[in-house]
């Protein structure tokens, strides 16, 4: 790092090797931040960081966010290399989609360990570093599944619902020291995983249920996270923003009744 770059803000993005996390890393870079990409997939992480790197502005850290020692070591490395943390996006997440009766306790704990414990650990480790430079912003990536129940999501949906409440707890406590905490609840997003596991029938059902009749893009989620981390959102704290094309607002509305209306 060059001496005159120490003032540049630093954003830490977990699950930053691909998809939404990688799009967020790109957004922060394009908006003047130095970026730390954290991921458990070392190979993909190295490729992502190599593709984004701009004169030492990207730091890649291999880390399992559910491991307290690894998280603490990662944050200590960020502080040693960049000297500060201004934004944290808790994006790392895993999913097990099974019926409730078929979900094992090991699978339940696997989901909770990353989606909930990981956010707790990363926030707890980053907040003291943020305080040293006057505060910052944290964005937790929840899910529309944390706002409305759905089949096959007993572990995933519950972890995201708990994350939404954890966000409010964090906002109430950390707001007192200048750290804002908010959550984004994405609806279906165009990612490699979605393209692999969502059949044509599933995609049609989602399109029917979403008023905008499409999936979101990773860039759309990233831009909202960027807004929440920016000074433009300086009075936004403890909120959950569904970025879902109207999916949650549609509730139980029947798709067959939701046809274009001439105005």
PDB file of N, CA and C in Angstrom, residues 219-254:
ATOM      1  N   UNK A 219     -25.492  -7.575  -9.805  1.00  0.00           N
ATOM      2  CA  UNK A 219     -25.149  -6.147  -9.770  1.00  0.00           C
ATOM      3  C   UNK A 219     -26.226  -5.334  -9.066  1.00  0.00           C
ATOM      4  N   UNK A 220     -27.480  -5.733  -9.200  1.00  0.00           N
ATOM      5  CA  UNK A 220     -28.558  -5.005  -8.523  1.00  0.00           C
ATOM      6  C   UNK A 220     -28.467  -5.172  -7.007  1.00  0.00           C
ATOM      7  N   UNK A 221     -28.124  -6.361  -6.557  1.00  0.00           N
ATOM      8  CA  UNK A 221     -27.953  -6.573  -5.120  1.00  0.00           C
ATOM      9  C   UNK A 221     -26.741  -5.796  -4.619  1.00  0.00           C
ATOM     10  N   UNK A 222     -25.659  -5.842  -5.393  1.00  0.00           N
ATOM     11  CA  UNK A 222     -24.424  -5.153  -4.996  1.00  0.00           C
ATOM     12  C   UNK A 222     -24.635  -3.646  -4.881  1.00  0.00           C
ATOM     13  N   UNK A 223     -25.395  -3.078  -5.777  1.00  0.00           N
ATOM     14  CA  UNK A 223     -25.587  -1.624  -5.749  1.00  0.00           C
ATOM     15  C   UNK A 223     -26.387  -1.196  -4.525  1.00  0.00           C
ATOM     16  N   UNK A 224     -27.314  -2.036  -4.078  1.00  0.00           N
ATOM     17  CA  UNK A 224     -28.072  -1.721  -2.866  1.00  0.00           C
ATOM     18  C   UNK A 224     -27.170  -1.823  -1.642  1.00  0.00           C
ATOM     19  N   UNK A 225     -26.330  -2.851  -1.602  1.00  0.00           N
ATOM     20  CA  UNK A 225     -25.370  -2.969  -0.499  1.00  0.00           C
ATOM     21  C   UNK A 225     -24.445  -1.766  -0.472  1.00  0.00           C
ATOM     22  N   UNK A 226     -23.994  -1.338  -1.636  1.00  0.00           N
ATOM     23  CA  UNK A 226     -23.129  -0.168  -1.725  1.00  0.00           C
ATOM     24  C   UNK A 226     -23.817   1.081  -1.218  1.00  0.00           C
ATOM     25  N   UNK A 227     -25.082   1.248  -1.576  1.00  0.00           N
ATOM     26  CA  UNK A 227     -25.857   2.389  -1.078  1.00  0.00           C
ATOM     27  C   UNK A 227     -25.921   2.378   0.442  1.00  0.00           C
ATOM     28  N   UNK A 228     -26.222   1.208   1.024  1.00  0.00           N
ATOM     29  CA  UNK A 228     -26.347   1.116   2.476  1.00  0.00           C
ATOM     30  C   UNK A 228     -25.034   1.382   3.191  1.00  0.00           C
ATOM     31  N   UNK A 229     -23.922   1.144   2.513  1.00  0.00           N
ATOM     32  CA  UNK A 229     -22.608   1.412   3.106  1.00  0.00           C
ATOM     33  C   UNK A 229     -22.147   2.843   2.888  1.00  0.00           C
ATOM     34  N   UNK A 230     -22.856   3.576   2.060  1.00  0.00           N
ATOM     35  CA  UNK A 230     -22.422   4.924   1.704  1.00  0.00           C
ATOM     36  C   UNK A 230     -22.994   5.977   2.642  1.00  0.00           C
ATOM     37  N   UNK A 231     -22.430   7.177   2.557  1.00  0.00           N
ATOM     38  CA  UNK A 231     -22.914   8.295   3.365  1.00  0.00           C
ATOM     39  C   UNK A 231     -24.320   8.714   2.955  1.00  0.00           C
ATOM     40  N   UNK A 232     -24.726   8.348   1.761  1.00  0.00           N
ATOM     41  CA  UNK A 232     -26.084   8.657   1.314  1.00  0.00           C
ATOM     42  C   UNK A 232     -27.112   7.999   2.225  1.00  0.00           C
ATOM     43  N   UNK A 233     -26.735   6.872   2.833  1.00  0.00           N
ATOM     44  CA  UNK A 233     -27.637   6.143   3.730  1.00  0.00           C
ATOM     45  C   UNK A 233     -27.264   6.367   5.194  1.00  0.00           C
ATOM     46  N   UNK A 234     -26.718   7.530   5.502  1.00  0.00           N
ATOM     47  CA  UNK A 234     -26.147   7.781   6.833  1.00  0.00           C
ATOM     48  C   UNK A 234     -27.148   7.740   7.983  1.00  0.00           C
ATOM     49  N   UNK A 235     -28.457   7.806   7.695  1.00  0.00           N
ATOM     50  CA  UNK A 235     -29.459   7.730   8.765  1.00  0.00           C
ATOM     51  C   UNK A 235     -30.300   6.464   8.661  1.00  0.00           C
ATOM     52  N   UNK A 236     -29.815   5.511   7.896  1.00  0.00           N
ATOM     53  CA  UNK A 236     -30.511   4.226   7.741  1.00  0.00           C
ATOM     54  C   UNK A 236     -29.829   3.204   8.636  1.00  0.00           C
ATOM     55  N   UNK A 237     -30.583   2.685   9.606  1.00  0.00           N
ATOM     56  CA  UNK A 237     -29.997   1.760  10.591  1.00  0.00           C
ATOM     57  C   UNK A 237     -31.065   0.784  11.075  1.00  0.00           C
ATOM     58  N   UNK A 238     -30.715  -0.496  11.135  1.00  0.00           N
ATOM     59  CA  UNK A 238     -31.630  -1.502  11.652  1.00  0.00           C
ATOM     60  C   UNK A 238     -32.751  -1.877  10.704  1.00  0.00           C
ATOM     61  N   UNK A 239     -32.544  -1.649   9.408  1.00  0.00           N
ATOM     62  CA  UNK A 239     -33.601  -1.901   8.433  1.00  0.00           C
ATOM     63  C   UNK A 239     -33.342  -3.172   7.616  1.00  0.00           C
ATOM     64  N   UNK A 240     -34.420  -3.732   7.093  1.00  0.00           N
ATOM     65  CA  UNK A 240     -34.338  -4.899   6.208  1.00  0.00           C
ATOM     66  C   UNK A 240     -34.971  -4.507   4.887  1.00  0.00           C
ATOM     67  N   UNK A 241     -34.169  -4.520   3.841  1.00  0.00           N
ATOM     68  CA  UNK A 241     -34.640  -4.100   2.527  1.00  0.00           C
ATOM     69  C   UNK A 241     -34.763  -5.317   1.612  1.00  0.00           C
ATOM     70  N   UNK A 242     -35.988  -5.636   1.235  1.00  0.00           N
ATOM     71  CA  UNK A 242     -36.211  -6.749   0.307  1.00  0.00           C
ATOM     72  C   UNK A 242     -35.911  -6.273  -1.111  1.00  0.00           C
ATOM     73  N   UNK A 243     -34.914  -6.870  -1.723  1.00  0.00           N
ATOM     74  CA  UNK A 243     -34.554  -6.547  -3.102  1.00  0.00           C
ATOM     75  C   UNK A 243     -34.994  -7.759  -3.922  1.00  0.00           C
ATOM     76  N   UNK A 244     -36.269  -7.736  -4.310  1.00  0.00           N
ATOM     77  CA  UNK A 244     -36.900  -8.981  -4.776  1.00  0.00           C
ATOM     78  C   UNK A 244     -37.901  -8.801  -5.910  1.00  0.00           C
ATOM     79  N   UNK A 245     -37.899  -7.636  -6.532  1.00  0.00           N
ATOM     80  CA  UNK A 245     -38.820  -7.425  -7.645  1.00  0.00           C
ATOM     81  C   UNK A 245     -40.283  -7.400  -7.246  1.00  0.00           C
ATOM     82  N   UNK A 246     -40.570  -7.272  -5.946  1.00  0.00           N
ATOM     83  CA  UNK A 246     -41.953  -7.252  -5.484  1.00  0.00           C
ATOM     84  C   UNK A 246     -42.466  -8.605  -5.021  1.00  0.00           C
ATOM     85  N   UNK A 247     -41.565  -9.597  -4.934  1.00  0.00           N
ATOM     86  CA  UNK A 247     -41.944 -10.967  -4.565  1.00  0.00           C
ATOM     87  C   UNK A 247     -42.635 -11.012  -3.202  1.00  0.00           C
ATOM     88  N   UNK A 248     -42.046 -10.365  -2.194  1.00  0.00           N
ATOM     89  CA  UNK A 248     -42.633 -10.386  -0.859  1.00  0.00           C
ATOM     90  C   UNK A 248     -43.933  -9.587  -0.821  1.00  0.00           C
ATOM     91  N   UNK A 249     -43.982  -8.464  -1.523  1.00  0.00           N
ATOM     92  CA  UNK A 249     -45.183  -7.630  -1.527  1.00  0.00           C
ATOM     93  C   UNK A 249     -46.371  -8.353  -2.153  1.00  0.00           C
ATOM     94  N   UNK A 250     -46.095  -9.261  -3.095  1.00  0.00           N
ATOM     95  CA  UNK A 250     -47.168  -9.973  -3.782  1.00  0.00           C
ATOM     96  C   UNK A 250     -47.885 -10.946  -2.851  1.00  0.00           C
ATOM     97  N   UNK A 251     -47.215 -11.372  -1.782  1.00  0.00           N
ATOM     98  CA  UNK A 251     -47.856 -12.237  -0.806  1.00  0.00           C
ATOM     99  C   UNK A 251     -48.470 -13.470  -1.429  1.00  0.00           C
ATOM    100  N   UNK A 252     -49.754 -13.686  -1.126  1.00  0.00           N
ATOM    101  CA  UNK A 252     -50.428 -14.881  -1.635  1.00  0.00           C
ATOM    102  C   UNK A 252     -51.234 -14.578  -2.895  1.00  0.00           C
ATOM    103  N   UNK A 253     -50.974 -13.445  -3.518  1.00  0.00           N
ATOM    104  CA  UNK A 253     -51.690 -13.100  -4.736  1.00  0.00           C
ATOM    105  C   UNK A 253     -51.557 -14.180  -5.795  1.00  0.00           C
ATOM    106  N   UNK A 254     -52.635 -14.489  -6.495  1.00  0.00           N
ATOM    107  CA  UNK A 254     -52.614 -15.534  -7.513  1.00  0.00           C
ATOM    108  C   UNK A 254     -52.011 -15.008  -8.813  1.00  0.00           C
TER     109      UNK A 254
END
